[in-house]
Coordinates of C-alpha atoms and ligand atoms in Angstrom, one line a residue:
X1395 CA 73.5 -6.4 -16.5
X1396 CA 73.1 -9.6 -18.7
X1397 CA 73.7 -12.6 -17.3
X1398 CA 72.6 -16.1 -19.3
X1399 CA 71.4 -18.5 -16.7
X1400 CA 70.5 -22.4 -17.4
X1401 CA 66.9 -22.1 -16.5
X1402 CA 66.2 -23.2 -13.2
X1403 CA 66.7 -21.9 -9.9
X1404 CA 70.5 -23.0 -9.3
X1405 CA 73.0 -20.9 -11.0
X1406 CA 76.5 -22.1 -11.3
X1407 CA 79.3 -19.7 -10.7
X1408 CA 81.9 -18.6 -13.0
X1409 CA 79.7 -17.6 -16.0
X1410 CA 81.2 -15.4 -19.1
X1411 CA 80.8 -11.5 -19.1
X1412 CA 77.4 -10.5 -19.2
X1413 CA 77.2 -8.8 -22.9
X1414 CA 79.0 -12.0 -24.2
X1415 CA 75.2 -14.3 -23.3
X1416 CA 74.1 -11.6 -26.0
X1417 CA 75.1 -13.5 -28.9
X1418 CA 73.5 -17.1 -27.9
X1419 CA 69.4 -15.8 -27.6
X1420 CA 70.5 -13.8 -31.2
X1421 CA 71.8 -17.5 -32.2
X1422 CA 68.2 -19.0 -30.6
X1423 CA 66.2 -16.2 -32.5
X1424 CA 68.1 -15.4 -35.7
X1425 CA 65.9 -16.3 -38.5
X1426 CA 63.0 -17.5 -36.6
X1427 CA 59.5 -16.4 -36.7
X1428 CA 59.4 -14.4 -33.2
X1429 CA 56.3 -13.6 -30.9
X1430 CA 56.8 -11.7 -28.4
X1431 CA 55.2 -11.3 -25.0
X1432 CA 56.3 -8.2 -23.1
X1433 CA 55.4 -6.9 -19.4
X1434 CA 55.6 -4.7 -16.6
X1435 CA 59.6 -5.3 -16.8
X1436 CA 59.3 -3.4 -20.4
X1437 CA 58.5 0.2 -19.2
X1438 CA 60.2 0.8 -15.5
X1439 CA 62.9 2.3 -17.6
X1440 CA 59.9 4.6 -18.6
X1441 CA 59.6 5.2 -14.7
X1442 CA 56.4 3.3 -14.5
X1443 CA 56.9 1.0 -11.7
X1444 CA 56.4 -3.3 -12.1
X1445 CA 54.1 -5.5 -9.6
X1446 CA 57.1 -7.7 -8.6
X1447 CA 60.5 -6.9 -9.4
X1448 CA 63.5 -5.7 -7.5
X1449 CA 62.9 -3.6 -4.7
X1450 CA 59.1 -3.3 -5.5
X1451 CA 58.7 -6.1 -3.1
X1452 CA 58.0 -3.9 0.0
X1453 CA 55.4 -1.8 -1.6
X1454 CA 51.7 -2.9 -0.4
X1455 CA 49.3 -3.5 -3.8
X1456 CA 45.6 -3.5 -3.1
X1457 CA 44.1 -3.0 -6.6
X1458 CA 40.3 -3.4 -7.2
X1459 CA 38.4 -6.4 -8.4
X1460 CA 35.8 -5.8 -10.9
X1461 CA 32.8 -6.5 -8.1
X1462 CA 34.0 -4.0 -6.0
X1463 CA 34.5 -1.6 -8.8
X1464 CA 30.5 -2.2 -9.8
X1465 CA 29.4 -2.8 -6.4
X1466 CA 30.8 0.0 -4.4
X1467 CA 30.6 3.6 -4.8
X1468 CA 33.6 4.0 -2.1
X1469 CA 35.8 1.8 -4.7
X1470 CA 34.8 3.8 -7.3
X1471 CA 35.6 7.0 -5.2
X1472 CA 39.0 5.5 -4.6
X1473 CA 39.9 4.0 -8.0
X1474 CA 38.9 7.3 -9.7
X1475 CA 40.9 9.9 -7.3
X1476 CA 44.1 8.0 -7.3
X1477 CA 43.4 7.7 -11.0
X1478 CA 43.1 11.4 -11.4
X1479 CA 46.1 12.0 -9.8
X1480 CA 48.4 9.0 -11.3
X1481 CA 47.3 9.6 -14.9
X1482 CA 49.1 12.6 -15.8
X1483 CA 52.4 10.8 -15.5
X1484 CA 51.5 7.8 -17.1
X1485 CA 49.9 9.8 -20.1
X1486 CA 53.3 11.4 -20.5
X1487 CA 55.7 8.5 -20.2
X1488 CA 57.7 8.1 -23.2
X1489 CA 58.5 4.8 -24.0
X1490 CA 62.5 3.7 -23.9
X1491 CA 64.8 1.7 -26.0
X1492 CA 63.0 -1.8 -25.1
X1493 CA 60.2 -0.6 -26.7
X1494 CA 62.2 1.2 -29.5
X1495 CA 63.9 -1.9 -30.2
X1496 CA 61.4 -3.7 -30.4
X1497 CA 59.7 -1.4 -32.6
X1498 CA 62.8 -1.6 -35.1
X1499 CA 62.4 -5.8 -34.7
X1500 CA 58.7 -5.4 -36.0
X1501 CA 59.7 -3.3 -38.5
X1502 CA 62.5 -5.8 -39.6
X1503 CA 59.4 -8.1 -40.6
X1504 CA 61.1 -10.5 -37.2
X1505 CA 58.1 -10.4 -35.2
X1506 CA 54.6 -12.2 -35.8
X1507 CA 53.2 -10.2 -33.2
X1508 CA 54.0 -8.2 -30.3
X1509 CA 51.0 -9.5 -27.3
X1510 CA 51.6 -6.5 -24.1
X1511 CA 50.1 -7.1 -20.7
X1512 CA 51.0 -3.8 -20.4
X1513 CA 47.9 -0.9 -20.3
X1514 CA 50.2 1.6 -20.7
X1515 CA 50.0 2.0 -24.8
X1516 CA 54.1 2.8 -24.9
X1517 CA 54.8 0.2 -27.5
X1518 CA 52.2 2.4 -30.3
X1519 CA 54.4 5.0 -29.0
X1520 CA 57.5 3.7 -29.9
X1521 CA 56.1 2.7 -33.8
X1522 CA 54.7 -0.7 -33.1
X1523 CA 52.0 -0.8 -35.3
X1524 CA 48.7 -2.9 -33.5
X1525 CA 50.6 -4.1 -30.6
X1526 CA 47.6 -6.8 -29.2
X1527 CA 47.0 -4.8 -25.6
X1528 CA 46.2 -8.2 -23.5
X1529 CA 44.8 -6.2 -20.7
X1530 CA 43.2 -3.1 -22.5
X1531 CA 44.6 0.4 -22.0
X1532 CA 44.4 3.0 -19.7
X1533 CA 44.1 5.5 -22.3
X1534 CA 39.9 4.8 -22.8
X1535 CA 37.1 4.7 -21.2
X1536 CA 34.3 2.4 -21.8
X1537 CA 31.0 2.9 -20.4
X1538 CA 29.3 -0.2 -18.9
X1539 CA 26.1 1.1 -19.7
X1540 CA 26.1 1.6 -23.5
X1541 CA 29.2 0.6 -23.8
X1542 CA 30.5 4.2 -25.5
X1543 CA 34.3 4.4 -25.5
X1544 CA 35.7 7.1 -24.8
X1545 CA 39.0 9.0 -24.1
X1546 CA 41.1 9.1 -21.1
X1547 CA 42.2 12.7 -21.4
X1548 CA 38.2 14.0 -22.2
X1549 CA 37.8 12.5 -18.6
X1550 CA 40.1 14.1 -17.0
X1551 CA 38.6 17.3 -17.8
X1552 CA 35.5 16.3 -16.8
X1553 CA 36.7 14.8 -13.2
X1554 CA 39.3 18.1 -13.0
X1555 CA 35.9 20.2 -13.4
X1556 CA 33.9 18.4 -11.0
X1557 CA 36.8 18.7 -8.0
X1558 CA 37.8 21.9 -8.1
X1559 CA 38.1 22.1 -4.3
X1560 CA 40.0 18.6 -4.0
X1561 CA 44.3 19.1 -4.5
X1562 CA 45.8 15.0 -3.7
X1563 CA 48.5 15.3 -1.6
X1564 CA 51.9 17.0 -3.7
X1565 CA 54.2 14.8 -5.9
X1566 CA 51.8 11.2 -5.0
X1567 CA 54.1 8.6 -6.1
X1568 CA 53.1 6.8 -9.4
X1569 CA 51.9 3.4 -8.5
X1570 CA 52.0 0.5 -11.1
X1571 CA 48.5 0.8 -12.5
X1572 CA 48.9 4.1 -14.0
X1573 CA 47.2 5.2 -10.1
X1574 CA 48.9 7.1 -7.3
X1575 CA 49.3 6.2 -3.5
X1576 CA 47.1 8.1 -2.2
X1577 CA 45.5 7.7 1.3
X1578 CA 42.7 9.9 1.7
X1579 CA 40.6 9.9 -1.0
X1580 CA 37.0 10.9 1.0
X1581 CA 36.1 13.9 -0.8
X1582 CA 36.3 13.2 -4.3
X1583 CA 33.5 13.1 -7.2
X1584 CA 33.0 10.4 -9.4
X1585 CA 31.4 11.5 -13.3
X1586 CA 29.3 9.2 -15.4
X1587 CA 28.5 8.2 -19.0
X1588 CA 27.3 11.7 -20.5
X1589 CA 25.4 9.8 -22.8
X1590 CA 23.2 7.2 -20.8
X1591 CA 24.7 8.1 -16.9
X1592 CA 26.0 4.4 -17.1
X1593 CA 29.0 3.5 -14.8
X1594 CA 32.5 4.6 -16.6
X1595 CA 35.4 2.4 -15.9
X1596 CA 38.8 2.5 -17.1
X1597 CA 39.1 0.2 -20.4
X1598 CA 41.7 -2.3 -18.7
X1599 CA 40.9 -5.7 -18.1
X1600 CA 40.3 -6.2 -13.9
X1601 CA 40.9 -8.5 -11.5
X1602 CA 38.0 -10.6 -11.3
X1603 CA 37.5 -10.3 -15.2
X1604 CA 38.4 -12.6 -17.7
X1605 CA 40.7 -11.0 -20.8
X1606 CA 38.1 -11.2 -24.2
X1607 CA 37.8 -14.3 -26.1
X1608 CA 38.7 -12.4 -29.4
X1609 CA 42.1 -10.7 -28.0
X1610 CA 42.9 -14.0 -26.8
X1611 CA 42.6 -15.5 -30.1
X1612 CA 44.5 -12.9 -32.1
X1613 CA 47.4 -13.4 -29.5
X1614 CA 47.4 -16.8 -30.2
X1615 CA 47.5 -16.9 -33.5
X1616 CA 50.6 -14.9 -32.9
X1617 CA 51.7 -17.4 -31.3
X1618 CA 51.1 -20.3 -33.3
X1619 CA 53.0 -18.1 -36.0
X1620 CA 55.9 -18.3 -34.8
X1621 CA 58.5 -20.2 -34.1
X1622 CA 60.1 -18.7 -31.2
X1623 CA 58.0 -17.5 -28.1
X1624 CA 60.5 -14.6 -26.7
X1625 CA 59.2 -13.3 -23.1
X1626 CA 60.6 -10.0 -22.2
X1627 CA 60.1 -8.3 -18.4
X1628 CA 57.0 -10.1 -16.8
X1629 CA 57.2 -12.2 -14.0
X1630 CA 54.4 -14.2 -15.5
X1631 CA 52.9 -14.8 -12.2
X1632 CA 49.4 -13.6 -13.8
X1633 CA 48.2 -16.4 -15.5
X1634 CA 47.1 -14.5 -18.4
X1635 CA 50.7 -13.9 -19.7
X1636 CA 52.0 -17.8 -18.7
X1637 CA 49.4 -19.1 -21.0
X1638 CA 50.9 -18.7 -23.8
X1639 CA 54.5 -20.0 -22.4
X1640 CA 52.2 -23.1 -21.7
X1641 CA 50.8 -23.1 -25.0
X1642 CA 54.1 -22.8 -26.5
X1643 CA 55.8 -25.9 -24.5
X1644 CA 52.7 -27.6 -25.7
X1645 CA 53.4 -27.3 -28.9
X1646 CA 57.3 -27.7 -29.2
X1647 CA 57.4 -24.1 -29.9
X1648 CA 60.8 -22.6 -28.0
X1649 CA 60.5 -20.1 -25.0
X1650 CA 63.7 -17.4 -24.6
X1651 CA 63.0 -15.4 -21.1
X1652 CA 64.6 -11.9 -21.2
X1653 CA 63.8 -10.8 -17.5
X1654 CA 65.6 -9.3 -14.5
X1655 CA 65.2 -12.1 -11.8
X1656 CA 63.3 -15.2 -11.9
X1657 CA 59.9 -16.1 -13.7
X1658 CA 57.4 -18.6 -13.2
X1659 CA 57.9 -19.2 -17.0
X1660 CA 62.0 -20.0 -16.3
X1661 CA 61.2 -23.9 -16.0
X1662 CA 59.7 -24.2 -19.1
X1663 CA 62.4 -21.9 -21.2
X1664 CA 65.1 -23.2 -23.6
X1665 CA 66.8 -20.0 -22.4
X1666 CA 67.1 -17.4 -19.9
X1667 CA 69.1 -13.6 -20.2
X1668 CA 68.9 -11.9 -16.6
X1669 CA 69.1 -8.6 -17.8
X1670 CA 67.8 -5.2 -18.5
X1671 CA 65.8 -4.8 -21.4
X1672 CA 66.3 -1.4 -21.7
X1673 CA 69.9 -2.4 -22.3
X1674 CA 69.8 -5.9 -23.6
X1675 CA 66.8 -5.4 -26.6
X1676 CA 68.5 -2.4 -28.7
X1677 CA 71.9 -4.8 -28.5
X1678 CA 69.8 -7.7 -29.3
X1679 CA 68.1 -5.9 -32.3
X1680 CA 71.3 -4.9 -33.9
X1681 CA 72.5 -8.6 -33.9
X1682 CA 69.3 -9.3 -35.6
X1683 CA 69.7 -6.9 -38.2
X1684 CA 67.1 -5.0 -37.5
X1685 CA 69.4 -1.5 -36.6
Ligands
NAD165 N1 53.8 -0.5 -17.1 C1 52.0 -1.2 -17.4 O1 51.6 -1.1 -18.1 C2 52.3 -2.2 -15.9 C3 52.2 -1.8 -15.0 C4 52.6 -2.9 -13.5 C5 51.3 -3.7 -13.7 N2 50.4 -4.0 -14.9 C6 50.2 -5.0 -14.7 O2 49.7 -6.0 -13.9 C7 50.1 -7.4 -14.8 C8 51.9 -7.6 -14.2 O3 52.4 -8.8 -14.6 P1 53.9 -8.4 -15.0 O4 54.0 -10.5 -15.4 O5 53.8 -7.7 -16.7 O6 54.5 -7.5 -14.8 P2 55.0 -7.8 -12.9 O7 55.7 -7.1 -12.3 O8 54.4 -9.1 -12.2 O9 56.8 -9.0 -13.2 C9 57.3 -8.1 -13.8 C10 58.9 -8.5 -14.2 O10 59.5 -7.7 -14.7 C11 60.9 -7.6 -14.3 N3 61.5 -6.7 -14.7 C12 61.5 -5.1 -14.1 N4 62.3 -3.9 -14.9 C13 63.1 -4.9 -15.3 C14 63.5 -4.5 -16.1 N5 64.5 -2.7 -16.7 N6 64.1 -5.2 -17.4 C15 63.9 -6.3 -17.1 N7 62.8 -7.0 -16.4 C16 62.3 -5.9 -15.6 C17 60.7 -7.6 -12.5 O11 61.7 -8.3 -12.0 C18 59.6 -8.4 -12.8 O12 60.0 -10.5 -12.8 C19 50.2 -7.1 -15.8 O13 48.7 -7.8 -16.4 C20 49.7 -6.6 -16.1 O14 48.7 -5.7 -16.7 C21 50.7 -2.9 -16.1
ZN166 ZN1 27.0 5.0 -21.6

């Protein structure tokens, strides 16, 4: 469903039919250089849950903080046991029509950059070239000792080897960060860096960590080169994403939001479209002449 709402909490009754609102968004974007900022809602149609979407409120989330991960072996065991169970589903997730539409828009030269808060690599799988992965990617692992980067798949093999006798509950539910909802992770064995024996950590920004400055600067450069910011599938609850709305607003760059439900950026947006990204983005791309 696509519904154009004047941004803000009060929505009068009697809107025109939802899909008929996309041309207004296309009109605002047309002929303008676009910077896109995507969030978890872009990937829900690929089977990866979000944190704060419709139906997700009931899910209790307790993501590990950086200090807990580094300071407490029990937290590391919990993290890696859940990640071990959830990784195959995340690794095998396929991009959906929203990712494909953004890749087409990029291919048509409409974008100054694609900034994503997602850690699932689905933009790259859809063909986007060098998306700015603000929070990193679960497909990579970093060593906190020597800084070496390695493939998550290789670690999966090592974890499988070290945990031959350990099996997760059948068909655990995939959780938003590529891990799985597991209650009992006792007995799971973690492994360390093969090169230096240091702690291994997914190459993503944990709560309690900052996004590396160089990444933020690249994302700012993409925004500064744009004439409009298009936010897709993000509640903008996390400052890391919201900062781009703030900067756009400060610079007088219009902001459009395409999201199911309200976001923290609505009050600063020129246009809010309450829509499923996997339905609306392909239609939008077509209206913009990007197939
Ligand atoms: N796929 C992933 O990589 C993933 C998944 C969950 C969380 N995260 C991480 O957690 C943080 C969450 O922040 P966020 O703002 O990205 O996510 P969020 O969960 O806070 O917000 C997602 C928003 O998308 C909307 N949404 C859900 N499905 C949609 C759809 N089909 N079309 C349009 N909108 C839809 C929801 O209503 C919600 O408002 C990020 O920093 C990210 O790193 C990543
Ligand atoms: Zn190391």
